[in-house]
């Protein structure tokens, strides 16, 4: 819970947390893993008002071990009151361990509420199949016939990450520092995302930067983004996202990180699919039909 969508949700963490608490329901179990005390208190107040049993998942789940596999994901060992789990997760980033802990604890609770298909084996299958397009989504562009001019180097790695605010960028920067590998950056932002609060630090760790304008009326002009980067930093300004991608792919040697607006990620993802056939659609797994709730006791 961070300071985002402030025009719609409010200008403080407490107000934003209160709006996000709109998902809570009376007498319905809920879990949160929130570090900021102000937001945590706001959620707790709303839960009390509703009569919602809200649990702090950080007190019920322990991350015992986390082994990063860089861009390709990680191995995570979790412990809850129910057991000790080991998972293969294709989503990179330390923050995904907390997301995983929340999901596992919620799934355990659903199993108690009458979903017999949920259990350790289904957890492993579902988590192994989990993909999140545009969230540290890594791919290697295939070699072969490339009809467009300015072909990128063979086996060029591209990573799509829709970090578009200071909180998301902070998580991304921590991940990049842990990987310890230089990257090129293709970046575009919307007008209301305050990119000056995080773009300079994000760009500082990049070999070169290509700035572009996301599609849509809210896209910030790439030329405006340039003012927040040092004059000496290698920067290309290209307003058109397609031409910006070509410019960003022109040099090899390091992965290309495409970052910023979700609108930009969508446009670049579409272009990569059309031009190279990647990324593939997200994997999907079906765990079987939901139980017949009419046959479940309400007790």
Short mmCIF file of N, CA, C and O in Angstrom, two decimals, residues 108-171:
data_model
loop_
_atom_site.label_atom_id
_atom_site.label_comp_id
_atom_site.label_asym_id
_atom_site.label_seq_id
_atom_site.Cartn_x
_atom_site.Cartn_y
_atom_site.Cartn_z
N UNK A 108 -4.71 -22.10 2.30
CA UNK A 108 -4.94 -23.00 3.42
C UNK A 108 -6.31 -22.74 4.05
O UNK A 108 -7.04 -23.67 4.42
N UNK A 109 -6.66 -21.47 4.17
CA UNK A 109 -7.94 -21.12 4.78
C UNK A 109 -9.10 -21.53 3.88
O UNK A 109 -10.13 -22.02 4.35
N UNK A 110 -8.96 -21.34 2.58
CA UNK A 110 -10.01 -21.79 1.66
C UNK A 110 -10.22 -23.30 1.75
O UNK A 110 -11.35 -23.77 1.67
N UNK A 111 -9.14 -24.04 1.92
CA UNK A 111 -9.28 -25.49 2.08
C UNK A 111 -10.13 -25.82 3.29
O UNK A 111 -10.98 -26.72 3.25
N UNK A 112 -9.95 -25.06 4.36
CA UNK A 112 -10.76 -25.28 5.56
C UNK A 112 -12.23 -24.94 5.33
O UNK A 112 -13.11 -25.48 6.01
N UNK A 113 -12.49 -24.05 4.39
CA UNK A 113 -13.85 -23.59 4.15
C UNK A 113 -14.60 -24.44 3.11
O UNK A 113 -15.68 -24.06 2.66
N UNK A 114 -14.00 -25.56 2.70
CA UNK A 114 -14.74 -26.46 1.84
C UNK A 114 -14.24 -26.58 0.43
O UNK A 114 -15.00 -26.94 -0.47
N UNK A 115 -12.96 -26.26 0.19
CA UNK A 115 -12.37 -26.44 -1.14
C UNK A 115 -11.37 -27.60 -1.06
O UNK A 115 -10.16 -27.37 -0.90
N UNK A 116 -11.83 -28.83 -1.15
CA UNK A 116 -10.96 -29.99 -0.92
C UNK A 116 -9.86 -30.15 -1.96
O UNK A 116 -8.90 -30.88 -1.71
N UNK A 117 -9.97 -29.51 -3.11
CA UNK A 117 -8.92 -29.62 -4.12
C UNK A 117 -7.67 -28.86 -3.78
O UNK A 117 -6.65 -29.00 -4.46
N UNK A 118 -7.74 -28.03 -2.74
CA UNK A 118 -6.57 -27.25 -2.35
C UNK A 118 -5.77 -27.99 -1.29
O UNK A 118 -6.30 -28.41 -0.28
N UNK A 119 -4.49 -28.14 -1.56
CA UNK A 119 -3.60 -28.83 -0.63
C UNK A 119 -2.17 -28.66 -1.10
O UNK A 119 -1.91 -28.02 -2.13
N UNK A 120 -1.20 -29.23 -0.39
CA UNK A 120 0.21 -29.03 -0.73
C UNK A 120 0.56 -29.32 -2.19
O UNK A 120 1.30 -28.56 -2.81
N UNK A 121 0.02 -30.41 -2.76
CA UNK A 121 0.37 -30.73 -4.15
C UNK A 121 -0.21 -29.72 -5.12
O UNK A 121 0.44 -29.32 -6.10
N UNK A 122 -1.45 -29.29 -4.88
CA UNK A 122 -2.04 -28.29 -5.77
C UNK A 122 -1.36 -26.94 -5.59
O UNK A 122 -1.23 -26.17 -6.55
N UNK A 123 -0.90 -26.62 -4.38
CA UNK A 123 -0.12 -25.40 -4.18
C UNK A 123 1.12 -25.43 -5.07
O UNK A 123 1.43 -24.45 -5.77
N UNK A 124 1.84 -26.55 -5.04
CA UNK A 124 3.07 -26.66 -5.82
C UNK A 124 2.79 -26.52 -7.31
O UNK A 124 3.52 -25.81 -8.03
N UNK A 125 1.74 -27.19 -7.79
CA UNK A 125 1.41 -27.12 -9.22
C UNK A 125 1.01 -25.71 -9.62
O UNK A 125 1.46 -25.19 -10.65
N UNK A 126 0.14 -25.10 -8.84
CA UNK A 126 -0.32 -23.76 -9.18
C UNK A 126 0.80 -22.74 -9.16
O UNK A 126 0.91 -21.89 -10.05
N UNK A 127 1.65 -22.82 -8.14
CA UNK A 127 2.74 -21.85 -8.01
C UNK A 127 3.77 -22.04 -9.12
O UNK A 127 4.29 -21.08 -9.69
N UNK A 128 4.08 -23.29 -9.47
CA UNK A 128 5.03 -23.55 -10.54
C UNK A 128 4.51 -23.03 -11.89
O UNK A 128 5.29 -22.63 -12.76
N UNK A 129 3.18 -23.02 -12.06
CA UNK A 129 2.60 -22.58 -13.33
C UNK A 129 2.34 -21.08 -13.36
O UNK A 129 1.99 -20.54 -14.41
N UNK A 130 2.52 -20.40 -12.23
CA UNK A 130 2.16 -18.98 -12.15
C UNK A 130 3.05 -18.12 -13.04
O UNK A 130 4.28 -18.21 -12.98
N UNK A 131 2.44 -17.27 -13.84
CA UNK A 131 3.14 -16.29 -14.66
C UNK A 131 2.43 -14.95 -14.49
O UNK A 131 1.22 -14.90 -14.32
N UNK A 132 3.19 -13.86 -14.56
CA UNK A 132 2.60 -12.53 -14.38
C UNK A 132 3.15 -11.63 -15.48
O UNK A 132 4.22 -11.04 -15.32
N UNK A 133 2.45 -11.54 -16.60
CA UNK A 133 2.94 -10.71 -17.70
C UNK A 133 3.23 -9.29 -17.26
O UNK A 133 2.44 -8.67 -16.55
N UNK A 134 4.39 -8.79 -17.67
CA UNK A 134 4.74 -7.40 -17.38
C UNK A 134 5.31 -7.17 -16.00
O UNK A 134 5.56 -6.02 -15.62
N UNK A 135 5.56 -8.22 -15.24
CA UNK A 135 6.17 -8.08 -13.91
C UNK A 135 7.48 -8.88 -13.89
O UNK A 135 7.47 -10.09 -13.69
N UNK A 136 8.58 -8.19 -14.15
CA UNK A 136 9.88 -8.84 -14.31
C UNK A 136 9.76 -10.06 -15.21
O UNK A 136 10.29 -11.13 -14.94
N UNK A 137 9.02 -9.88 -16.29
CA UNK A 137 8.79 -10.94 -17.28
C UNK A 137 9.97 -10.96 -18.25
O UNK A 137 10.18 -10.02 -19.01
N UNK A 138 10.74 -12.04 -18.22
CA UNK A 138 11.96 -12.13 -19.00
C UNK A 138 11.79 -13.05 -20.20
O UNK A 138 11.13 -14.09 -20.10
N UNK A 139 12.38 -12.66 -21.31
CA UNK A 139 12.33 -13.48 -22.52
C UNK A 139 13.60 -13.23 -23.33
O UNK A 139 14.27 -12.21 -23.17
N UNK A 140 13.93 -14.19 -24.18
CA UNK A 140 15.05 -14.04 -25.10
C UNK A 140 14.49 -14.01 -26.51
O UNK A 140 13.76 -14.91 -26.92
N UNK A 141 14.82 -12.97 -27.25
CA UNK A 141 14.32 -12.85 -28.61
C UNK A 141 14.97 -13.92 -29.48
O UNK A 141 16.19 -14.08 -29.47
N UNK A 142 14.19 -14.67 -30.23
CA UNK A 142 14.75 -15.77 -31.01
C UNK A 142 15.58 -15.25 -32.18
O UNK A 142 15.33 -14.19 -32.74
N UNK A 143 16.60 -16.04 -32.53
CA UNK A 143 17.41 -15.72 -33.70
C UNK A 143 16.66 -16.21 -34.93
O UNK A 143 15.68 -16.92 -34.84
N UNK A 144 17.13 -15.81 -36.09
CA UNK A 144 16.50 -16.27 -37.32
C UNK A 144 16.12 -15.10 -38.20
O UNK A 144 16.65 -13.98 -38.07
N UNK A 145 15.19 -15.34 -39.11
CA UNK A 145 14.81 -14.31 -40.09
C UNK A 145 14.10 -13.16 -39.38
O UNK A 145 13.09 -13.34 -38.71
N UNK A 146 14.63 -11.96 -39.54
CA UNK A 146 14.04 -10.77 -38.95
C UNK A 146 13.88 -9.73 -40.06
O UNK A 146 14.84 -9.10 -40.47
N UNK A 147 12.67 -9.59 -40.57
CA UNK A 147 12.46 -8.79 -41.77
C UNK A 147 12.65 -7.30 -41.56
O UNK A 147 12.78 -6.57 -42.53
N UNK A 148 12.65 -6.83 -40.33
CA UNK A 148 12.75 -5.40 -40.10
C UNK A 148 14.20 -4.94 -40.15
O UNK A 148 15.12 -5.67 -39.81
N UNK A 149 14.38 -3.69 -40.56
CA UNK A 149 15.71 -3.10 -40.55
C UNK A 149 16.16 -2.93 -39.10
O UNK A 149 15.37 -2.82 -38.19
N UNK A 150 17.47 -2.84 -38.91
CA UNK A 150 18.00 -2.64 -37.58
C UNK A 150 17.77 -3.83 -36.68
O UNK A 150 17.28 -3.71 -35.57
N UNK A 151 18.12 -5.02 -37.16
CA UNK A 151 17.90 -6.23 -36.38
C UNK A 151 18.71 -6.17 -35.08
O UNK A 151 19.87 -5.80 -35.08
N UNK A 152 18.09 -6.57 -33.97
CA UNK A 152 18.85 -6.60 -32.72
C UNK A 152 19.84 -7.75 -32.71
O UNK A 152 19.71 -8.70 -33.48
N UNK A 153 20.83 -7.70 -31.84
CA UNK A 153 21.77 -8.82 -31.75
C UNK A 153 21.05 -10.12 -31.41
O UNK A 153 20.02 -10.12 -30.75
N UNK A 154 21.62 -11.23 -31.86
CA UNK A 154 21.01 -12.53 -31.58
C UNK A 154 20.93 -12.77 -30.08
O UNK A 154 21.79 -12.33 -29.31
N UNK A 155 19.89 -13.47 -29.67
CA UNK A 155 19.70 -13.86 -28.27
C UNK A 155 19.62 -12.67 -27.34
O UNK A 155 20.07 -12.72 -26.20
N UNK A 156 19.02 -11.59 -27.80
CA UNK A 156 18.84 -10.41 -26.96
C UNK A 156 17.79 -10.69 -25.89
O UNK A 156 16.68 -11.14 -26.18
N UNK A 157 18.14 -10.45 -24.63
CA UNK A 157 17.20 -10.65 -23.53
C UNK A 157 16.43 -9.35 -23.27
O UNK A 157 17.01 -8.27 -23.20
N UNK A 158 15.11 -9.50 -23.11
CA UNK A 158 14.24 -8.36 -22.82
C UNK A 158 13.45 -8.69 -21.55
O UNK A 158 12.94 -9.80 -21.40
N UNK A 159 13.35 -7.71 -20.66
CA UNK A 159 12.62 -7.87 -19.41
C UNK A 159 11.57 -6.77 -19.32
O UNK A 159 11.89 -5.59 -19.47
N UNK A 160 10.31 -7.15 -19.12
CA UNK A 160 9.21 -6.20 -19.01
C UNK A 160 8.81 -6.06 -17.55
O UNK A 160 8.52 -7.05 -16.88
N UNK A 161 8.81 -4.83 -17.05
CA UNK A 161 8.46 -4.57 -15.65
C UNK A 161 7.65 -3.29 -15.54
O UNK A 161 8.14 -2.20 -15.86
N UNK A 162 6.41 -3.42 -15.08
CA UNK A 162 5.49 -2.29 -15.05
C UNK A 162 5.60 -1.46 -13.77
O UNK A 162 4.60 -0.95 -13.28
N UNK A 163 6.82 -1.31 -13.22
CA UNK A 163 7.01 -0.42 -12.07
C UNK A 163 6.79 1.01 -12.53
O UNK A 163 7.53 1.52 -13.37
N UNK A 164 5.76 1.67 -12.00
CA UNK A 164 5.40 3.00 -12.50
C UNK A 164 5.31 4.04 -11.39
O UNK A 164 4.85 5.15 -11.64
N UNK A 165 5.73 3.67 -10.17
CA UNK A 165 5.73 4.65 -9.09
C UNK A 165 6.96 4.40 -8.21
O UNK A 165 7.74 3.47 -8.45
N UNK A 166 7.12 5.23 -7.17
CA UNK A 166 8.33 5.15 -6.36
C UNK A 166 8.45 3.82 -5.63
O UNK A 166 9.55 3.26 -5.53
N UNK A 167 7.34 3.29 -5.12
CA UNK A 167 7.39 2.01 -4.41
C UNK A 167 7.80 0.87 -5.34
O UNK A 167 8.65 0.04 -5.00
N UNK A 168 7.16 0.81 -6.50
CA UNK A 168 7.51 -0.24 -7.45
C UNK A 168 8.95 -0.13 -7.93
O UNK A 168 9.65 -1.13 -8.07
N UNK A 169 9.39 1.11 -8.17
CA UNK A 169 10.77 1.32 -8.62
C UNK A 169 11.77 0.92 -7.54
O UNK A 169 12.84 0.38 -7.85
N UNK A 170 11.44 1.16 -6.27
CA UNK A 170 12.34 0.77 -5.18
C UNK A 170 12.53 -0.74 -5.15
O UNK A 170 13.65 -1.24 -4.96
N UNK A 171 11.43 -1.49 -5.34
CA UNK A 171 11.54 -2.96 -5.40
C UNK A 171 12.39 -3.39 -6.59
O UNK A 171 13.22 -4.30 -6.48
#
